[in-house]
């Protein structure tokens, strides 16, 4: 099997850091809202679906040309792969690279590939660090988040499909601003913060160590911050995982599940910040949910795209160096619909 080759000539390697386990961005919470609605009165589901569809935007060009895309293997034809993209419209407030002059503006801060196997006995979420150094078709080697800037969603899809030799079935993107409405619609989200910190980009906000309830603006600051931490993006994704777990816990609580008005308000507040490909609507997700009735939170597995830690590119950029050998094995597992075995064999 041929996978996209990484071009790393001239890159210097620093001592690899232990791989950090990261989780879903809050976008999965929006998808899960539809699944949770299955537990509510049946007729309400379709009302919720219409609300979701009316509120979300459609991505006009989510996929590359068909001739550039891989074909699903027979073994994995019933598996589902969903690419989740998180982006921050206020990125320039953080002093990050200015992508405004690039063709598509902006870029994706967070990428996750959600894999649902054919047997529907689990969900596997691969977080892709934004600084992962890969070949971007037509642009040479760059950080993966630059793919979004250079060519929009379609180029991000093409980059990952080429890397993993695996077809992506659906794409969904969320603006970080959606965290505020989602959190407030739930009446706040309780977290147990492991590290006290003061965001460098949110004046007057501080997060002490311990249990606390986040409101809208606080939630946004909590999931956006990376400059306050020694390991930067690694702690940010851990905080995002913590937040998502708290959101899911709140969503799945008896108080929420028995309150259709709260679920409806949550969708109403969150949907405007979500964009999905033309084939992904709430009804389709709900139907997928019916095939996953036995999946529990313990059946969800989170891991990062295999990497060798941090390093430097030939032009001096700080990057995350992908482990192409292990990624090749991951690509084979996706094709063979054996991601669960891959996760077990690699201790992820």
C-alpha positions as MATLAB code, in Angstrom:
seq = 'XXXXXXXXXXXXXXXXXXXXXXXXXXXXXXXXXXXXXXXXXXXXXXXXXXXXXXXXXXXXXXXXXXXXXXXXXXXXXXXXXXXXXXXXXXXXXXXXXXXXXXXXXXXXXXXXXXXXXXXXXXXXXXXXXXXXXXXXXXXXXXXXXXXXXXXXXXXXXXXXXXXXXXXXXXXXXXXXXXXXXXXXXXXXXXXXXXXXXXXXXXXXXXXXXXXXXXXXXXXXXXXXXXXXXXXXXXXXXXXXXXXXXXXXXXXXXXXXXXXXXXXXXXXXXXXXXXXXXXXXXXXXXXXXXXXXXXXXXXXXXXXXXXXXXXXXXXXXXXXXXXXXXXXXXXXXXXXXXXXXXXXXXXXX';
ca = [
       0.000    0.000    0.000;
       1.305    3.433   -0.879;
       0.921    6.278    1.581;
       1.806    9.913    1.100;
       5.473   10.388    1.842;
       6.520   13.018    4.333;
       9.254   15.370    3.156;
      11.463   15.900    6.179;
      14.892   16.400    4.658;
      16.837   18.933    6.646;
      14.574   18.716    9.694;
      16.313   18.385   13.041;
      14.789   16.241   15.772;
      14.483   17.142   19.435;
      14.079   14.507   22.129;
      10.652   12.996   21.548;
       8.107   13.833   24.164;
       5.662   11.276   25.481;
       2.593   11.264   23.267;
      -0.325   13.013   24.885;
      -3.787   11.527   24.676;
      -6.217   14.123   23.424;
      -9.948   14.058   22.997;
     -12.827   15.363   20.971;
     -13.356   19.021   20.397;
     -16.775   20.302   21.328;
     -17.984   19.775   17.778;
     -18.617   16.168   18.649;
     -20.978   17.509   21.273;
     -23.133   18.964   18.514;
     -23.222   15.643   16.701;
     -23.948   13.866   19.967;
     -26.910   16.135   20.606;
     -28.682   14.391   17.773;
     -27.773   10.968   19.116;
     -29.013   11.939   22.554;
     -32.260   13.098   21.006;
     -32.928    9.477   20.142;
     -33.586    8.963   23.820;
     -36.251   11.646   23.786;
     -39.775   11.276   22.359;
     -39.476   10.022   18.773;
     -41.365   12.829   17.065;
     -39.162   15.416   18.724;
     -36.105   14.087   16.897;
     -37.245   15.381   13.543;
     -38.112   18.774   14.965;
     -34.603   18.888   16.368;
     -33.212   17.787   13.019;
     -34.970   20.628   11.225;
     -33.672   23.094   13.801;
     -30.126   21.796   13.319;
     -30.354   21.880    9.531;
     -31.888   25.351    9.448;
     -29.236   26.724   11.763;
     -26.074   25.217   10.308;
     -24.267   26.293    7.175;
     -23.257   23.955    4.368;
     -19.663   23.702    3.218;
     -19.877   24.306   -0.551;
     -16.606   22.596   -1.506;
     -15.777   20.167    1.272;
     -14.063   17.519   -0.846;
     -11.331   17.467   -3.519;
     -11.933   16.259   -7.054;
     -13.044   12.642   -7.186;
     -10.015   11.659   -9.242;
      -7.759   12.716   -6.366;
      -9.538   10.640   -3.735;
      -8.906    7.095   -2.492;
     -11.540    4.390   -2.853;
     -12.780    2.582    0.226;
     -11.565   -0.959    0.641;
     -14.189   -3.706    0.702;
     -13.353   -4.546    4.314;
     -14.150   -1.020    5.502;
     -16.940   -0.034    3.113;
     -19.498    0.205    5.947;
     -17.189    2.095    8.312;
     -17.697    5.850    8.671;
     -14.934    8.485    8.819;
     -15.795   12.033    9.869;
     -13.259   14.867    9.846;
     -13.887   17.465   12.542;
     -12.299   20.905   12.159;
     -12.153   23.560   14.839;
     -11.158   27.104   13.945;
     -10.731   30.333   15.830;
     -11.835   33.557   14.166;
      -9.923   35.534   16.777;
      -6.608   33.805   16.168;
      -4.818   37.026   15.265;
      -5.702   38.335   18.729;
      -3.261   35.741   20.051;
      -0.355   36.962   17.969;
      -0.398   33.881   15.733;
       0.545   33.697   12.084;
      -1.488   36.041    9.952;
      -3.146   33.966    7.248;
      -5.421   36.768    6.095;
      -3.459   37.216    2.871;
      -3.795   33.567    1.874;
      -6.500   32.471   -0.610;
      -8.895   31.080    1.989;
      -7.921   33.093    5.042;
      -7.899   31.568    8.530;
      -6.850   28.022    9.330;
      -7.907   25.075   11.440;
      -6.632   25.001   15.008;
      -7.939   21.533   15.702;
      -8.385   18.476   13.495;
      -9.813   15.119   14.517;
     -10.666   12.049   12.517;
     -13.611   10.188   13.997;
     -13.682    6.550   12.879;
     -16.796    4.436   13.441;
     -16.083    0.796   12.522;
     -18.451   -1.346   10.510;
     -19.535   -3.346   13.560;
     -20.437   -0.104   15.408;
     -18.825   -1.439   18.565;
     -16.815    1.667   19.343;
     -15.698    5.105   18.263;
     -12.042    5.943   17.609;
     -10.978    9.583   17.612;
      -7.563   10.570   16.309;
      -6.433   14.076   17.232;
      -4.018   15.628   14.758;
      -1.710   18.211   16.298;
      -1.918   21.490   14.399;
       1.883   21.672   13.995;
       2.232   18.205   12.453;
       4.650   18.557    9.523;
       3.212   16.957    6.383;
       3.225   17.253    2.618;
       0.424   19.611    1.572;
      -0.543   18.775   -2.039;
       0.661   21.555   -4.324;
       2.441   23.444   -1.525;
       5.236   21.218   -0.268;
       5.954   20.525    3.384;
       4.114   22.594    5.989;
       2.163   22.346    9.207;
      -1.151   20.579    8.733;
      -3.120   23.624    9.841;
      -1.741   25.484    6.814;
      -3.675   23.162    4.500;
      -6.885   24.801    5.604;
      -5.405   28.217    4.905;
      -3.947   27.330    1.507;
      -6.910   25.475    0.067;
      -9.797   25.430    2.507;
     -11.562   22.318    3.737;
     -11.032   20.410    0.496;
      -7.245   20.645    0.752;
      -7.326   19.584    4.395;
      -9.368   16.546    3.353;
      -7.024   15.798    0.445;
      -3.976   16.033    2.722;
      -5.357   13.576    5.259;
      -6.838   11.215    2.676;
      -3.430   11.083    1.018;
      -1.633   10.554    4.307;
      -3.949    7.765    5.469;
      -4.995    6.352    2.083;
      -8.506    6.449    3.535;
     -11.672    8.106    2.292;
     -13.314   10.719    4.525;
     -17.107   10.414    4.374;
     -18.153   13.635    6.084;
     -16.714   16.933    7.272;
     -17.916   19.291    9.975;
     -16.358   22.557   11.116;
     -16.991   24.696   14.174;
     -16.054   28.223   15.116;
     -14.682   28.376   18.673;
     -17.164   31.172   19.390;
     -19.834   28.483   19.504;
     -18.518   27.386   22.895;
     -20.173   30.369   24.544;
     -23.713   29.667   23.422;
     -23.359   25.931   24.003;
     -22.170   26.432   27.566;
     -24.813   28.984   28.473;
     -27.598   26.899   26.918;
     -26.606   24.096   29.295;
     -26.670   26.456   32.259;
     -22.907   26.313   32.670;
     -20.486   23.374   32.639;
     -18.663   22.078   35.709;
     -15.011   21.078   35.348;
     -12.222   20.027   37.683;
      -9.290   22.121   36.481;
      -5.947   20.361   37.124;
      -3.721   23.401   36.629;
      -4.322   26.964   37.771;
      -3.649   29.508   35.025;
      -4.407   33.005   33.848;
      -5.086   33.338   30.113;
      -2.778   35.763   28.379;
      -5.464   36.712   25.873;
      -8.477   37.228   28.155;
      -8.209   40.222   30.452;
      -9.560   39.764   33.969;
     -10.085   36.004   33.692;
      -8.335   33.415   35.818;
      -8.861   29.704   36.358;
      -7.912   28.365   39.807;
      -7.117   24.715   40.351;
     -10.118   22.611   41.308;
     -13.834   22.309   40.662;
     -15.559   25.302   39.064;
     -18.472   26.071   36.776;
     -17.683   27.705   33.440;
     -20.032   30.171   31.798;
     -19.940   31.150   28.142;
     -17.040   33.603   27.889;
     -15.065   31.617   30.450;
     -15.514   28.423   28.457;
     -14.226   30.139   25.330;
     -11.156   31.429   27.176;
     -10.564   28.027   28.768;
     -10.486   26.075   25.492;
      -8.602   28.707   23.486;
      -5.638   29.346   25.760;
      -2.245   27.831   25.017;
       0.276   30.590   25.745;
      -0.075   30.247   29.514;
       1.366   26.716   29.449;
       4.919   25.448   29.098;
       3.800   22.763   26.672;
       1.430   25.086   24.824;
      -0.854   23.220   22.463;
      -0.582   19.946   24.378;
      -2.205   21.446   27.483;
      -4.749   23.232   25.335;
      -5.982   19.973   23.832;
      -6.076   18.401   27.305;
      -8.254   21.291   28.466;
     -10.462   20.859   25.428;
     -10.819   17.179   26.292;
     -11.739   18.080   29.865;
     -14.338   20.537   28.648;
     -15.845   18.104   26.157;
     -16.151   15.400   28.810;
     -17.924   17.901   31.051;
     -20.268   18.900   28.223;
     -21.066   15.274   27.452;
     -21.697   14.549   31.119;
     -24.116   17.464   31.291;
     -25.835   16.530   28.047;
     -26.328   12.951   29.171;
     -27.613   13.846   32.618;
     -31.189   12.988   33.495;
     -31.965   16.693   33.899;
     -31.001   17.405   30.290;
     -32.433   14.284   28.692;
     -35.829   14.916   30.246;
     -35.840   18.557   29.172;
     -36.490   18.809   25.395;
     -36.549   22.604   25.679;
     -32.956   22.627   26.963;
     -31.782   20.335   24.154;
     -33.588   22.476   21.606;
     -32.047   25.666   23.003;
     -28.602   24.069   22.970;
     -28.946   23.192   19.292;
     -30.325   26.656   18.545;
     -27.362   28.370   20.210;
     -24.701   26.071   18.782;
     -25.893   25.416   15.223;
     -24.982   28.853   13.776;
     -21.320   28.139   14.505;
     -21.315   24.784   12.716;
     -20.780   24.117    9.017;
     -21.124   20.642    7.521;
     -20.708   19.048    4.131;
     -23.827   18.899    1.977;
     -24.479   15.229    2.707;
     -24.292   15.483    6.494;
     -27.520   16.483    8.169;
     -28.982   15.772   11.567;
     -31.307   13.068   10.270;
     -28.377   11.142    8.773;
     -26.457   11.416   12.030;
     -29.524   10.293   13.950;
     -29.907    7.268   11.695;
     -26.265    6.463   12.286;
     -26.996    6.731   15.973;
     -29.624    4.020   15.758;
     -26.895    1.595   14.680;
     -24.799    2.571   17.712;
     -27.365    1.981   20.439;
     -24.980   -0.169   22.469;
     -22.007    2.218   22.374;
     -21.135    3.698   25.761;
     -18.598    6.318   26.832;
     -16.175    3.504   27.732;
     -16.276    2.426   24.075;
     -14.842    5.748   22.910;
     -11.072    5.754   22.397;
      -8.957    8.887   21.973;
      -5.362    9.121   20.732;
      -3.080   11.450   18.821;
      -1.794   10.838   15.332;
       1.472    8.915   15.996;
       4.432   11.256   16.218;
       8.047   11.415   17.370;
       7.658   14.548   19.446;
       8.775   18.029   18.515;
      11.515   19.137   16.139;
      12.584   21.865   13.740;
      11.896   22.158   10.043;
      14.658   23.088    7.602;
      13.526   26.717    7.774;
      13.530   26.776   11.566;
       9.856   26.299   12.415;
       8.890   24.417   15.553;
       6.987   21.360   14.372;
       5.493   18.052   15.487;
       7.334   15.260   13.667;
       4.984   12.516   12.414;
       5.947    8.878   12.892;
       5.384    7.780    9.321;
       5.978    4.080    9.999;
       3.298    3.880   12.674;
       1.005    6.139   10.650;
       1.382    3.655    7.800;
       0.171    0.891   10.129;
      -2.736    3.096   11.168;
      -3.634    3.614    7.511;
      -3.620   -0.157    6.972;
      -5.874   -0.591   10.011;
      -8.342    1.945    8.629;
      -8.447    0.138    5.311;
      -8.848   -3.271    6.990;
     -11.390   -1.979    9.523;
      -9.123   -3.076   12.373;
      -8.468    0.209   14.170;
      -9.371   -1.370   17.503;
      -6.558   -3.892   17.109;
      -4.176   -1.118   16.052;
      -5.007    0.846   19.199;
      -4.461   -2.204   21.407;
      -1.248   -3.288   19.695;
       0.266    0.201   20.023;
      -0.868    0.815   23.589;
      -2.868    3.909   22.658;
];
